[in-house]
PDB file of C-alpha atoms in Angstrom:
ATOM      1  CA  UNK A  21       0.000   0.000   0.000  1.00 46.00           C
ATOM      2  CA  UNK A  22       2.796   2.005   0.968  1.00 49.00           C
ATOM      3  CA  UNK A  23       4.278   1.732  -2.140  1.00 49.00           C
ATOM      4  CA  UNK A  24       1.657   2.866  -4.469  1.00 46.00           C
ATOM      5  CA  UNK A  25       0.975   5.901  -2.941  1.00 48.00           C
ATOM      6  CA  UNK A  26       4.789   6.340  -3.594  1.00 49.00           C
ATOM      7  CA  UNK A  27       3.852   5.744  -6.872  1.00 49.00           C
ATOM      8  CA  UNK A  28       0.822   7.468  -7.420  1.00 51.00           C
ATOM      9  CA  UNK A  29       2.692  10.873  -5.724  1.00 53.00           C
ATOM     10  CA  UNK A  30       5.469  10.664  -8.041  1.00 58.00           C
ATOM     11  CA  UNK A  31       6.113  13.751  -9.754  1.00 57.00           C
ATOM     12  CA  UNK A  32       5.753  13.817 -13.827  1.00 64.00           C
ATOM     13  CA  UNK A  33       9.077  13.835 -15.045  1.00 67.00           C
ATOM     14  CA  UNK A  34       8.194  16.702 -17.609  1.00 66.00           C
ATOM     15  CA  UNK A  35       7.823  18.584 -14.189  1.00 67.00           C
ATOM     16  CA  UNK A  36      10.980  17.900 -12.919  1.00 72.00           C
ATOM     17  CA  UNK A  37      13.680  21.453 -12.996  1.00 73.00           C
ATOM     18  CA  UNK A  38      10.377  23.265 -14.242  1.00 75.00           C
ATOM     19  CA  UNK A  39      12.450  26.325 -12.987  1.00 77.00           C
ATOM     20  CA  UNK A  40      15.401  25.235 -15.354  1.00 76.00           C
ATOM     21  CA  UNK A  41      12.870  24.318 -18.527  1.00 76.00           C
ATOM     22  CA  UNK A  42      11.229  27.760 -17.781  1.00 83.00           C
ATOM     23  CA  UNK A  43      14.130  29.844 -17.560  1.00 82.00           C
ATOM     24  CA  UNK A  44      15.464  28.028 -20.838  1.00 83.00           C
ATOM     25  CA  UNK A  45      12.546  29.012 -22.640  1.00 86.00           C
ATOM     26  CA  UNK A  46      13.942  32.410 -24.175  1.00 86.00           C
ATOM     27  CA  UNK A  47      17.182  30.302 -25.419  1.00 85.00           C
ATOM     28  CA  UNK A  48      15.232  27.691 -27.011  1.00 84.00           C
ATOM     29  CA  UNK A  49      12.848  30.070 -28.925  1.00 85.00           C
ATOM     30  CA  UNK A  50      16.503  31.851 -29.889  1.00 84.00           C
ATOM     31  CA  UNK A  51      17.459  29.173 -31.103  1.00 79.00           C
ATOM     32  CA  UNK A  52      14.374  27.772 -33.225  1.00 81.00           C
ATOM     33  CA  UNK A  53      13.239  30.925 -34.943  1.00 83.00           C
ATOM     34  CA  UNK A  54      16.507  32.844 -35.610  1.00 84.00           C
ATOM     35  CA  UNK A  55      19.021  29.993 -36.379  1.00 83.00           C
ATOM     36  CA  UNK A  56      16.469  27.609 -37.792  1.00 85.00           C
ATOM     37  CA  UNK A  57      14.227  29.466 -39.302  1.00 87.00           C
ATOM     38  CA  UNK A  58      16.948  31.966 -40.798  1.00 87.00           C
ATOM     39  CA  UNK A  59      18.747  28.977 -41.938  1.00 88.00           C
ATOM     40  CA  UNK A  60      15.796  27.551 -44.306  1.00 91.00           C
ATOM     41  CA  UNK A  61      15.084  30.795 -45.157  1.00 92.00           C
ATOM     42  CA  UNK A  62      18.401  31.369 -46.274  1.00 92.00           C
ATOM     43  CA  UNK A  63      18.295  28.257 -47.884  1.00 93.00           C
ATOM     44  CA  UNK A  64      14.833  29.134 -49.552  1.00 93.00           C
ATOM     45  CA  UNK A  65      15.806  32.095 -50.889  1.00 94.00           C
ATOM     46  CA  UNK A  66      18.962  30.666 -52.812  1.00 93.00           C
ATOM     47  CA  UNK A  67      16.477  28.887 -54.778  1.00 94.00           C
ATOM     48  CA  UNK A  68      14.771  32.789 -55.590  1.00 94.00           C
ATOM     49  CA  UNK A  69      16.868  35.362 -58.349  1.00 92.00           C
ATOM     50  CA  UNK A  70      16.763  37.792 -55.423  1.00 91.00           C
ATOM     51  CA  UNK A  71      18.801  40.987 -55.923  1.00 91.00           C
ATOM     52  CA  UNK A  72      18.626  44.064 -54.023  1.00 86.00           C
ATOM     53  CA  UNK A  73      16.140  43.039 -52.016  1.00 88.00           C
ATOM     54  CA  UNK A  74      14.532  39.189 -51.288  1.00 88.00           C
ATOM     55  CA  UNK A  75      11.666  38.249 -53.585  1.00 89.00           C
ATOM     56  CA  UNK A  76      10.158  34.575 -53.993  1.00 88.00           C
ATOM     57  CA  UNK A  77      10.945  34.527 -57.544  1.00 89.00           C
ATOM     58  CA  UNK A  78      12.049  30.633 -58.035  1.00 92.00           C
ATOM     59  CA  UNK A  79      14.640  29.869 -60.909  1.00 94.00           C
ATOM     60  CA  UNK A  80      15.221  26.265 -59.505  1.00 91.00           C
ATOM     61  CA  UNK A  81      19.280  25.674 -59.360  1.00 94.00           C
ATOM     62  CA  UNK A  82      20.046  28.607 -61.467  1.00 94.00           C
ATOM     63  CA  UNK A  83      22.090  30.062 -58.518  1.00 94.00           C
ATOM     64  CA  UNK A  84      23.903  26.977 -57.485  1.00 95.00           C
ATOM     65  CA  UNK A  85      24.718  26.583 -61.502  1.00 95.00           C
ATOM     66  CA  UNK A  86      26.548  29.671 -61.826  1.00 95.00           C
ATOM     67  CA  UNK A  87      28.218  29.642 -58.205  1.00 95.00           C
ATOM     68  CA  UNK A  88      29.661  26.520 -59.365  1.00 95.00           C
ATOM     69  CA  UNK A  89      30.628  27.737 -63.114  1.00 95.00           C
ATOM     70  CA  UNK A  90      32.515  31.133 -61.248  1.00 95.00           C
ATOM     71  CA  UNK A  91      36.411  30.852 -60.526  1.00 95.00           C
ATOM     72  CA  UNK A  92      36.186  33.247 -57.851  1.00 95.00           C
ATOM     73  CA  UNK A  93      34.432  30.487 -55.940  1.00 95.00           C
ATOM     74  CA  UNK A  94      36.161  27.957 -57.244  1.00 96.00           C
ATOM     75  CA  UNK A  95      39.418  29.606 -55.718  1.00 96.00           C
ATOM     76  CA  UNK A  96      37.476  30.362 -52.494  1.00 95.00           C
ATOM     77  CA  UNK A  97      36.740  26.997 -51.887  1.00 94.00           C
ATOM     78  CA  UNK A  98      40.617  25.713 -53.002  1.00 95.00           C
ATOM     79  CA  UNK A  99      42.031  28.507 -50.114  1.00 96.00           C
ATOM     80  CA  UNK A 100      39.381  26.869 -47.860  1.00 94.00           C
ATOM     81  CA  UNK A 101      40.678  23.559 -47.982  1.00 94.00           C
ATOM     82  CA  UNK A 102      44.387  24.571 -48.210  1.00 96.00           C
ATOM     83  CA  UNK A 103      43.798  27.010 -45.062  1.00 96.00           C
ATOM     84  CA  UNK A 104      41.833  24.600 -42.987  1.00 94.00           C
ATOM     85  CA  UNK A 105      44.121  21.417 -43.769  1.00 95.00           C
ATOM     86  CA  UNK A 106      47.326  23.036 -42.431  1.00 96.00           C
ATOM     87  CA  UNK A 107      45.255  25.437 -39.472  1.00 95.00           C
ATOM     88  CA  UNK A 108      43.962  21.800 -38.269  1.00 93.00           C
ATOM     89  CA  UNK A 109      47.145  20.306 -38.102  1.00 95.00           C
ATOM     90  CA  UNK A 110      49.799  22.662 -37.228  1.00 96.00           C
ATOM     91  CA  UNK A 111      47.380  23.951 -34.692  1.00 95.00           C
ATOM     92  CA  UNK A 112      46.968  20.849 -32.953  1.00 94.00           C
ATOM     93  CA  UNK A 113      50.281  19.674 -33.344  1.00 95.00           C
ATOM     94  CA  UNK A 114      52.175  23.183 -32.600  1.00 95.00           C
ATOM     95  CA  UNK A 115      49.793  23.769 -29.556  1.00 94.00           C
ATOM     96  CA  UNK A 116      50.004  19.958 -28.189  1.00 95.00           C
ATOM     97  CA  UNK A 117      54.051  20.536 -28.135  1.00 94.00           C
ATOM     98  CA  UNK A 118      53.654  23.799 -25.877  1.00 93.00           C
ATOM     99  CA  UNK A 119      51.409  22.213 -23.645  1.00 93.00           C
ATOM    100  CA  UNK A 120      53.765  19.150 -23.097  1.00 92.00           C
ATOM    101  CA  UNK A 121      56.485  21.882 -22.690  1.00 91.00           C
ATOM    102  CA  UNK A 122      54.613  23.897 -19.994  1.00 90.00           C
ATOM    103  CA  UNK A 123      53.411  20.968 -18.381  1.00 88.00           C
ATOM    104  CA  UNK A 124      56.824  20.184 -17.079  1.00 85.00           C
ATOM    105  CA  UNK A 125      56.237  22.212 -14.201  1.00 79.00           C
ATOM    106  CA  UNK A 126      58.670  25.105 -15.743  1.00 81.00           C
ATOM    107  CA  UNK A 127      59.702  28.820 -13.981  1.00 83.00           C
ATOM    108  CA  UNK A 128      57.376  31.350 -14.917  1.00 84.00           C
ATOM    109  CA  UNK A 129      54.867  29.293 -16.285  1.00 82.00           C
ATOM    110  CA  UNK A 130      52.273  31.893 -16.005  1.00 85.00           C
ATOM    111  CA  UNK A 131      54.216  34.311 -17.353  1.00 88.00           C
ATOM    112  CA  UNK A 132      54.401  32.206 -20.630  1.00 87.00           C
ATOM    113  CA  UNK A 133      50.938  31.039 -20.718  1.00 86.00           C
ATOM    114  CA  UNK A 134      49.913  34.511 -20.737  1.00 87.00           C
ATOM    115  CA  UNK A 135      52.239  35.666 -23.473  1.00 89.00           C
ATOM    116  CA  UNK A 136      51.606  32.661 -25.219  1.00 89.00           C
ATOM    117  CA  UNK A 137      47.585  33.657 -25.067  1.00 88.00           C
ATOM    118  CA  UNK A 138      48.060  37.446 -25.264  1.00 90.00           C
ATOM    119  CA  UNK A 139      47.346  36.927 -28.963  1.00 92.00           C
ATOM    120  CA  UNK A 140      44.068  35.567 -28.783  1.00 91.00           C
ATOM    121  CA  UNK A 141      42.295  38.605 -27.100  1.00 89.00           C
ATOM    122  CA  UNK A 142      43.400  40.469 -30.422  1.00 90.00           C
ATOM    123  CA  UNK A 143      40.488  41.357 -32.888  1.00 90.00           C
ATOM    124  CA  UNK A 144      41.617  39.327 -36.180  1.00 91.00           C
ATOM    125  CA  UNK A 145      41.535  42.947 -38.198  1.00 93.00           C
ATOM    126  CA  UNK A 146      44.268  43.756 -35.513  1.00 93.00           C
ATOM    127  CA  UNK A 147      46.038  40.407 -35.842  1.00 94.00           C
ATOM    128  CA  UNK A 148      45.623  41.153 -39.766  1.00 94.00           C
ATOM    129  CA  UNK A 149      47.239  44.095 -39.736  1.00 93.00           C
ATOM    130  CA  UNK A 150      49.902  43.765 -37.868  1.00 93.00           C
ATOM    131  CA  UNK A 151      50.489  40.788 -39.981  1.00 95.00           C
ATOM    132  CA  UNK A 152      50.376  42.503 -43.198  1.00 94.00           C
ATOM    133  CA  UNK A 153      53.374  44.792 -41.362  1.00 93.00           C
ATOM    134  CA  UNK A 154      55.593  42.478 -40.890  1.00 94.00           C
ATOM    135  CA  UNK A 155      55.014  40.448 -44.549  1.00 93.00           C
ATOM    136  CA  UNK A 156      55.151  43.788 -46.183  1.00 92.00           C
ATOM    137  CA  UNK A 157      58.934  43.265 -48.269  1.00 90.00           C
ATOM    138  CA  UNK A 158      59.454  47.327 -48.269  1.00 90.00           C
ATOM    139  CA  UNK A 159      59.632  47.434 -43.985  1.00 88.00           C
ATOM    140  CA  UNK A 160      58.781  44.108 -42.656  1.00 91.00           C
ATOM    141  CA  UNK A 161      60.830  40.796 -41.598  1.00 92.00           C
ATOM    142  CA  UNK A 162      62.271  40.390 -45.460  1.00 92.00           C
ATOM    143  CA  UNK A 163      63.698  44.479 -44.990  1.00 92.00           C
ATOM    144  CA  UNK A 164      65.145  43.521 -41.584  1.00 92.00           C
ATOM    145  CA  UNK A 165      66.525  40.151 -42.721  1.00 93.00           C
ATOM    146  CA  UNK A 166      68.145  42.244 -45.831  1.00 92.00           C
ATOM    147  CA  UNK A 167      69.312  44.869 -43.667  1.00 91.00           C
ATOM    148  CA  UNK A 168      71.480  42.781 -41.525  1.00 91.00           C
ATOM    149  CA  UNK A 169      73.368  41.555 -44.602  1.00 90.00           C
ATOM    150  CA  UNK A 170      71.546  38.779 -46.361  1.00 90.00           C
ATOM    151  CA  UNK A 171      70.414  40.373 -49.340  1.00 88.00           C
ATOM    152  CA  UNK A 172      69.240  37.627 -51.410  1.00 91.00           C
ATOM    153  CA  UNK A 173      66.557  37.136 -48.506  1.00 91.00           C
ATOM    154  CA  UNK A 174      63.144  37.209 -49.954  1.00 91.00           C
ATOM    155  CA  UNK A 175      60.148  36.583 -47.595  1.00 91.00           C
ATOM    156  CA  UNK A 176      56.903  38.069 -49.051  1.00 90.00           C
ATOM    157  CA  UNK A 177      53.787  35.627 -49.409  1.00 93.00           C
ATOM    158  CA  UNK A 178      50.818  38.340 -48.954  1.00 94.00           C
ATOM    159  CA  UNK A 179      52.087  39.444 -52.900  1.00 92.00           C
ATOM    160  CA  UNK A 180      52.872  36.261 -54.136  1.00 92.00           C
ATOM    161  CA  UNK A 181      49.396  34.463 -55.776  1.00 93.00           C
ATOM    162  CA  UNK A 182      50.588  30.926 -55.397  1.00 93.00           C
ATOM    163  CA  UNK A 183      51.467  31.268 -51.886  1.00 94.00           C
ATOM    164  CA  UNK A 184      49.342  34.029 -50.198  1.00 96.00           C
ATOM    165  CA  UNK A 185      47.324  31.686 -48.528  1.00 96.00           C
ATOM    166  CA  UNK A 186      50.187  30.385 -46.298  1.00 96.00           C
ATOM    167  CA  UNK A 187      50.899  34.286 -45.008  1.00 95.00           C
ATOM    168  CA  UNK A 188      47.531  34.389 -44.273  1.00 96.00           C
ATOM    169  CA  UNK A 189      47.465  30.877 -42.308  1.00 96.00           C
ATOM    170  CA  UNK A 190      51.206  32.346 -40.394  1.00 95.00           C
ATOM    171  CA  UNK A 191      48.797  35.256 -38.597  1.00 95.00           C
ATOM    172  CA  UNK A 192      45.967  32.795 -37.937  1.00 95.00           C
ATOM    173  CA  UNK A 193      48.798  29.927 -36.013  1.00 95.00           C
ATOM    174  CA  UNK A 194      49.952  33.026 -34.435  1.00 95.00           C
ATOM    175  CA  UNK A 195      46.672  34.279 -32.636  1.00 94.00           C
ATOM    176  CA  UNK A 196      44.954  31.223 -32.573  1.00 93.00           C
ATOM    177  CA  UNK A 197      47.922  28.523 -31.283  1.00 93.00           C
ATOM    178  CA  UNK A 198      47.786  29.973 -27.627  1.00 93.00           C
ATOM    179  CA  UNK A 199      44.287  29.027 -27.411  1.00 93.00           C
ATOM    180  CA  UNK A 200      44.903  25.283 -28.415  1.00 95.00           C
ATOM    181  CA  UNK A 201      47.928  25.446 -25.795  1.00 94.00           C
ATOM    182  CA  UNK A 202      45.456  26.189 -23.414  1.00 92.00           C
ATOM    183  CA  UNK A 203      42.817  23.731 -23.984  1.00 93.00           C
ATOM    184  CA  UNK A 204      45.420  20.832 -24.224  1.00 94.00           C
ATOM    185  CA  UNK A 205      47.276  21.834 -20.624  1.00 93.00           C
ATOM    186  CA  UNK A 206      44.076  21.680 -18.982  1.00 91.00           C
ATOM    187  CA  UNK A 207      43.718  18.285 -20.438  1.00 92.00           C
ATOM    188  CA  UNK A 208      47.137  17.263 -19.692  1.00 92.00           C
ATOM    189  CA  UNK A 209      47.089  18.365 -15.753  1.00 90.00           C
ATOM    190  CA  UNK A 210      43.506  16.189 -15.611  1.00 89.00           C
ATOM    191  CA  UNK A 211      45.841  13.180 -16.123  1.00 89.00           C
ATOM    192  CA  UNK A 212      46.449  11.287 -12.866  1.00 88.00           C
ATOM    193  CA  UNK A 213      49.591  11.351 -11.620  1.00 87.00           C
ATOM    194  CA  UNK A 214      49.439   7.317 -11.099  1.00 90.00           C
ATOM    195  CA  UNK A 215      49.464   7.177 -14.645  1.00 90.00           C
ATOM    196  CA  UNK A 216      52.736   8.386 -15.501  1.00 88.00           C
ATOM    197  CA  UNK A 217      54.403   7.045 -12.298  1.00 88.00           C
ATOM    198  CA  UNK A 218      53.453   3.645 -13.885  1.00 90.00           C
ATOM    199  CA  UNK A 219      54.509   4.417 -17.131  1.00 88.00           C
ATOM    200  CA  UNK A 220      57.934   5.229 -15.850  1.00 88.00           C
ATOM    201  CA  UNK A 221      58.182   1.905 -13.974  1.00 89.00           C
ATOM    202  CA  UNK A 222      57.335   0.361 -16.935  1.00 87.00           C
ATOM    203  CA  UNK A 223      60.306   2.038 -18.488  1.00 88.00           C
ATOM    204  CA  UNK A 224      57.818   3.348 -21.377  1.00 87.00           C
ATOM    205  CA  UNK A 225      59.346   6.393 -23.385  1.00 89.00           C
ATOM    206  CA  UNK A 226      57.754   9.384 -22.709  1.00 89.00           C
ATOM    207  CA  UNK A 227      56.906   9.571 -26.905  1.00 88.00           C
ATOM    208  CA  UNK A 228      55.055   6.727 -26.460  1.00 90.00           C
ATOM    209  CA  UNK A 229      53.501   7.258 -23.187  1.00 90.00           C
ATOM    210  CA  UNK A 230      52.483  10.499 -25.189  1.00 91.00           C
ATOM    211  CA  UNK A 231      51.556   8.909 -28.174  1.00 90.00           C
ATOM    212  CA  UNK A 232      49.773   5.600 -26.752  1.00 90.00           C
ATOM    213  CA  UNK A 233      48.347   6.681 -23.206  1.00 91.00           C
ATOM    214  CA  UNK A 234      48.070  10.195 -22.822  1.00 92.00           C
ATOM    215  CA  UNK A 235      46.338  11.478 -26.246  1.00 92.00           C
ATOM    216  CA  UNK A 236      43.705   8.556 -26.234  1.00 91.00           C
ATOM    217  CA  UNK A 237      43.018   9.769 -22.659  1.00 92.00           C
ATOM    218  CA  UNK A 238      42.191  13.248 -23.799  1.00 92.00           C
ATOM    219  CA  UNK A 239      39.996  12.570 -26.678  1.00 86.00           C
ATOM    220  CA  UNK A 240      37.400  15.071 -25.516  1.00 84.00           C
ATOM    221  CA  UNK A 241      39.939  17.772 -25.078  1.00 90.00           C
ATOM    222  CA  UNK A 242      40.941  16.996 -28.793  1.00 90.00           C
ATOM    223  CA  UNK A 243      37.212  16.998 -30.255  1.00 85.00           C
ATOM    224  CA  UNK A 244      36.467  19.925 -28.333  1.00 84.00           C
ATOM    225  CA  UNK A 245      39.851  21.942 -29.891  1.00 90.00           C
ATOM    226  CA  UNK A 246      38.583  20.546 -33.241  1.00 87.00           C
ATOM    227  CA  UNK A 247      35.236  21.832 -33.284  1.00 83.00           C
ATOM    228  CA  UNK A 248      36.672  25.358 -32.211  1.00 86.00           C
ATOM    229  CA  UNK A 249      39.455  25.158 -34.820  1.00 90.00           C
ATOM    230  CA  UNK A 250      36.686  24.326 -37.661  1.00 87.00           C
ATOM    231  CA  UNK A 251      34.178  26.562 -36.409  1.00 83.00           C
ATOM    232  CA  UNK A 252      37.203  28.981 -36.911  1.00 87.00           C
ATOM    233  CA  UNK A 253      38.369  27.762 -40.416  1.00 91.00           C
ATOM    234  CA  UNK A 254      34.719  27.836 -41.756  1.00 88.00           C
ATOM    235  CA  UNK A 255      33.854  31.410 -41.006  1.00 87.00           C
ATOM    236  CA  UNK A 256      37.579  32.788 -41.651  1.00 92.00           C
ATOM    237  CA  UNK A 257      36.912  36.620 -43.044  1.00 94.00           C
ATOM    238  CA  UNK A 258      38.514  38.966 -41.173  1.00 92.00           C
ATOM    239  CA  UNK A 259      42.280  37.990 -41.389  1.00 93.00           C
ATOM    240  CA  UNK A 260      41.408  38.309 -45.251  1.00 95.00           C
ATOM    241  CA  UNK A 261      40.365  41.576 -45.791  1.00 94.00           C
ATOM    242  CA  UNK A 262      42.832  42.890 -43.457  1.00 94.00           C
ATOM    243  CA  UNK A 263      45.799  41.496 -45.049  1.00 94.00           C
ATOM    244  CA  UNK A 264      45.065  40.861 -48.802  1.00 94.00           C
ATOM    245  CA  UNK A 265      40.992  41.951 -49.522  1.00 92.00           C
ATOM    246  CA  UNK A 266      41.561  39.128 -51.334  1.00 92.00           C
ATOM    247  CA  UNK A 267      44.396  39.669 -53.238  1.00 88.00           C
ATOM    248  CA  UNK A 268      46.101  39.630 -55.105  1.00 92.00           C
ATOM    249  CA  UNK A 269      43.711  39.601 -57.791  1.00 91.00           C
ATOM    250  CA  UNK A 270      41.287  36.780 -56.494  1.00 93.00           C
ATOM    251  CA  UNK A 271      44.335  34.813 -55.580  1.00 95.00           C
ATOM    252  CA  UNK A 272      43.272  34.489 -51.414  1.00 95.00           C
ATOM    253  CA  UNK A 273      39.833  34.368 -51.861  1.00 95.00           C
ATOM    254  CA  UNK A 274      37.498  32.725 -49.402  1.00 95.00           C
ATOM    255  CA  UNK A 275      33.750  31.856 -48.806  1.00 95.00           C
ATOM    256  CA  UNK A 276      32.688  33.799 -46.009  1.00 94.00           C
ATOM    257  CA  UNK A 277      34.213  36.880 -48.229  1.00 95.00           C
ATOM    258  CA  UNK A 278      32.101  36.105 -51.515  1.00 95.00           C
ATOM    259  CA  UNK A 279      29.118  35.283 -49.703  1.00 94.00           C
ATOM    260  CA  UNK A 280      29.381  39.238 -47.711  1.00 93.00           C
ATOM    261  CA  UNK A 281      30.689  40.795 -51.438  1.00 94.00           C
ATOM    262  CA  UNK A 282      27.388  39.429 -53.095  1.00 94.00           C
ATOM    263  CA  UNK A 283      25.123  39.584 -50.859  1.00 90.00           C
ATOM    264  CA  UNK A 284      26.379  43.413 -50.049  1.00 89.00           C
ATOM    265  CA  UNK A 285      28.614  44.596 -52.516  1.00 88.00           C
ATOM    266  CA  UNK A 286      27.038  43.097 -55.693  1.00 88.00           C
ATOM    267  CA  UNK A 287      23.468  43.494 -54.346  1.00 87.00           C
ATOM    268  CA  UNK A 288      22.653  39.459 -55.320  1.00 92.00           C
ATOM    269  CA  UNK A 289      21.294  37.673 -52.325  1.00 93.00           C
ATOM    270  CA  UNK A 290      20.112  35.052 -54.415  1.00 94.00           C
ATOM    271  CA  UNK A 291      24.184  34.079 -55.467  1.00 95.00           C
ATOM    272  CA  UNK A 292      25.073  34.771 -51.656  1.00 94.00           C
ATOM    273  CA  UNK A 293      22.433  32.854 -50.502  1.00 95.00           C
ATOM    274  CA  UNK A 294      23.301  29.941 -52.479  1.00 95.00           C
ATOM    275  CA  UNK A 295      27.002  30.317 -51.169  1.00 95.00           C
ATOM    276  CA  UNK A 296      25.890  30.428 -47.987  1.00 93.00           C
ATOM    277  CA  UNK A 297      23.827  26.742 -48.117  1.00 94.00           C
ATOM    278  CA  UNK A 298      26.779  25.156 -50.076  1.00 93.00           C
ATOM    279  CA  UNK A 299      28.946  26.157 -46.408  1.00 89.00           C
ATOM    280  CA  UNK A 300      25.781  25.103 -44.604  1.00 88.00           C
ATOM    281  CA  UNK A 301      26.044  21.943 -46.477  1.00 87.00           C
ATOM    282  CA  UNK A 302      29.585  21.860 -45.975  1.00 81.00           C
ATOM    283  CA  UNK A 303      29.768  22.173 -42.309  1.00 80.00           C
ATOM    284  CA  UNK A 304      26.576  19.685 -41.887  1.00 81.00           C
ATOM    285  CA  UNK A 305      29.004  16.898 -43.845  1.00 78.00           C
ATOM    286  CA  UNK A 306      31.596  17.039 -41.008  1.00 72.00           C
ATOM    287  CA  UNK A 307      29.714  17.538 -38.181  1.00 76.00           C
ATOM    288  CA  UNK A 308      26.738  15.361 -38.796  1.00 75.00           C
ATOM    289  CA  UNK A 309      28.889  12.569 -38.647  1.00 72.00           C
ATOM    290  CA  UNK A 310      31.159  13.420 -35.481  1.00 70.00           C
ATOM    291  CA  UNK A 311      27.362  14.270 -33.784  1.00 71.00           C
ATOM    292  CA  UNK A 312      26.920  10.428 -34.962  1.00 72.00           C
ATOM    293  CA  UNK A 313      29.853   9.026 -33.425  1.00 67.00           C
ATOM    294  CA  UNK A 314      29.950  10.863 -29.969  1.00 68.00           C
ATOM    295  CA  UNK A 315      26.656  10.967 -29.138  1.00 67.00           C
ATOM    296  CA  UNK A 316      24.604   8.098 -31.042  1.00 63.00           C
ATOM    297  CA  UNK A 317      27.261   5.852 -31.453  1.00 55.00           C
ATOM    298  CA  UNK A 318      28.265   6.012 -27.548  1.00 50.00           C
ATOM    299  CA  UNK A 319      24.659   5.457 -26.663  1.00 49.00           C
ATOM    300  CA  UNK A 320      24.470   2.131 -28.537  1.00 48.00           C
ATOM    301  CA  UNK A 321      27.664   0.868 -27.137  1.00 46.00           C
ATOM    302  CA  UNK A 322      27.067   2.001 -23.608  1.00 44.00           C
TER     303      UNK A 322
END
C-alpha cells in the first residue's frame, strides 16, 4: 500500500527542474526561430533570383549553376581547404608541443601562458594588420633580414598568388595557437599522476607514453579543440580583408568573403544565398557525422 501511494505521488518527469525548462525558454525560442528558421530561409531564398532586395521569384538551381561555373568560388573553396588542412594540423600539433612543454612544471609558467595567449584577445583585423606589417617586403621581416646583410633574402607571401594563402594561415597559427595550448594543458594536468608514475616503472618512453596513453586519454579535449578550430576555419573573413581583400587579384579568396561581397557589394542575395547553403552543407558533412559518433554511437555501445 505504501508503495503505491509512492507511486501514485510521483512527480511527472516533464515537471521535474520546471524552474530550469522555464528559464530556458527564451534560449530555445533563440534558437528555433533565428538559427532555424533563418537557416531555411536562407536556404529558400537561394532557390529565388533575389537581388537588391529578397523576392520569392524561383529559378530552380540557377544560382547553385553559376556559383559553381565562377572561378572566384572555385578559388574560395581551393584557399578553404588549403587554409583549414594546415590550421587543423599545425594547430593541434604546434599547440600539443607547448602544452607538453609547460606541463613540465617550468619557472614562470604563467608568465608564458599569458604571453603565449596574449594573442588571442586580439580582434583578427588587428592580428591582420599587424600581420600585413611584418610580410610587407618594403619594412617588414624580409627588410630587416636584408638589412642585416643577407640580401638575397626574400620573404613576401601576402604578394605572391601561389602562396598568399600560407601568409595568411602564419597570422591565424599566431593568434589562434595559444588558445589550443590552453585547452590541451588543462587536459594534460587532468591526467592522474598514477598514470605516468606507472609508465615510468614500466620504463615506457615518454613519446610513447604520449603517443599511446596520454592522447587517447584526452579525446574530448581533442574533439572539443577541433570543433573550435573548424568553427574557426569555416567562417575565416577577417584575417582576409585585413591582409590581402583578397588579393592579389582573387588569388586568397574565401567563402565567407564572396558570400558578404554578393550579398552586399554586388546586391545578389540570391548568389550569396546559395554560397551560404553550399557552407551550410559543408559544415553539416563534417559535423553530422562526429554528432553520430559521440553521441549516437556512444549510446548504442554504452
Amino acid at each position: 500500500m505504501t508503495a503505491l501511494t509512492r507511486g501514485s505521488v510521483r512527480p511527472n518527469q516533464w515537471l521535474r527542474n520546471l524552474n530550469a525548462k522555464i528559464a530556458s525558454i527564451p534560449m530555445i525560442l533563440t534558437a528555433v526561430v533565428i538559427f532555424l528558421g533563418g537557416t531555411i530561409w536562407t536556404v529558400v531564398y537561394s532557390f529565388t533570383n533575389s537581388k537588391l532586395l529578397p523576392r520569392l521569384s524561383f529559378v530552380g538551381l540557377d544560382q547553385y549553376e553559376r556559383l559553381w561555373a565562377a572561378p572566384r568560388w572555385i578559388i574560395s573553396i581551393q584557399n578553404l581547404a588549403v587554409y583549414g588542412f594546415f590550421s587543423l594540423v599545425f594547430s593541434l600539433v604546434i599547440g600539443f608541443v607547448l602544452a607538453a612543454l609547460m606541463d613540465q612544471k617550468i619557472r614562470f609558467e604563467n608568465t608564458f601562458r599569458t604571453i603565449m595567449l596574449y594573442p588571442f584577445a586580439l580582434s583578427f583585423i588587428v592580428t591582420g594588420l599587424v600581420w600585413q606589417w611584418l610580410l610587407n617586403p618594403q619594412f617588414g621581416i624580409q627588410s630587416i633580414v636584408r638589412s642585416l646583410g643577407w640580401t638575397s633574402f626574400s620573404f613576401d607571401p601576402l604578394y605572391d598568388a601561389d602562396i598568399v594563402i600560407y601568409g595568411i594561415l602564419i597570422a591565424a597559427l599566431w593568434q589562434g595557437t595559444g588558445l589550443v595550448m590552453c585547452l590541451m594543458l588543462a587536459g594534460l594536468r587532468g591526467i592522474d599522476e598514477d598514470i605516468w608514475k606507472a609508465a615510468r616503472v614500466d620504463g615506457i618512453p615518454m613519446w610513447k607514453t604520449y603517443v599511446l596513453i596520454i592522447i587517447p586519454m584526452m579525446r574530448g579535449v581533442f574533439i572539443t579543440t577541433l570543433v573550435i578550430i573548424a568553427s574557426g576555419i569555416v567562417k575565416v573573413y577577417d584575417l582576409v580583408v585585413a591582409q590581402t581583400s583578397g588579393g592579389p587579384g582573387i588569388a586568397s579568396e574565401v567563402p565567407a568573403k564572396y558570400v558578404y561581397d554578393y550579398m552586399f557589394q554586388a546586391q545578389n542575395l540570391g548568389q550569396g544565398f546559395a554560397a551560404s547553403t553550399m557552407m551550410l552543407i559543408t559544415v553539416a558533412i563534417i559535423i553530422v557525422p562526429w554528432a553520430y559518433l559521440e553521441f549516437g554511437g556512444g549510446r548504442k555501445r554504452g
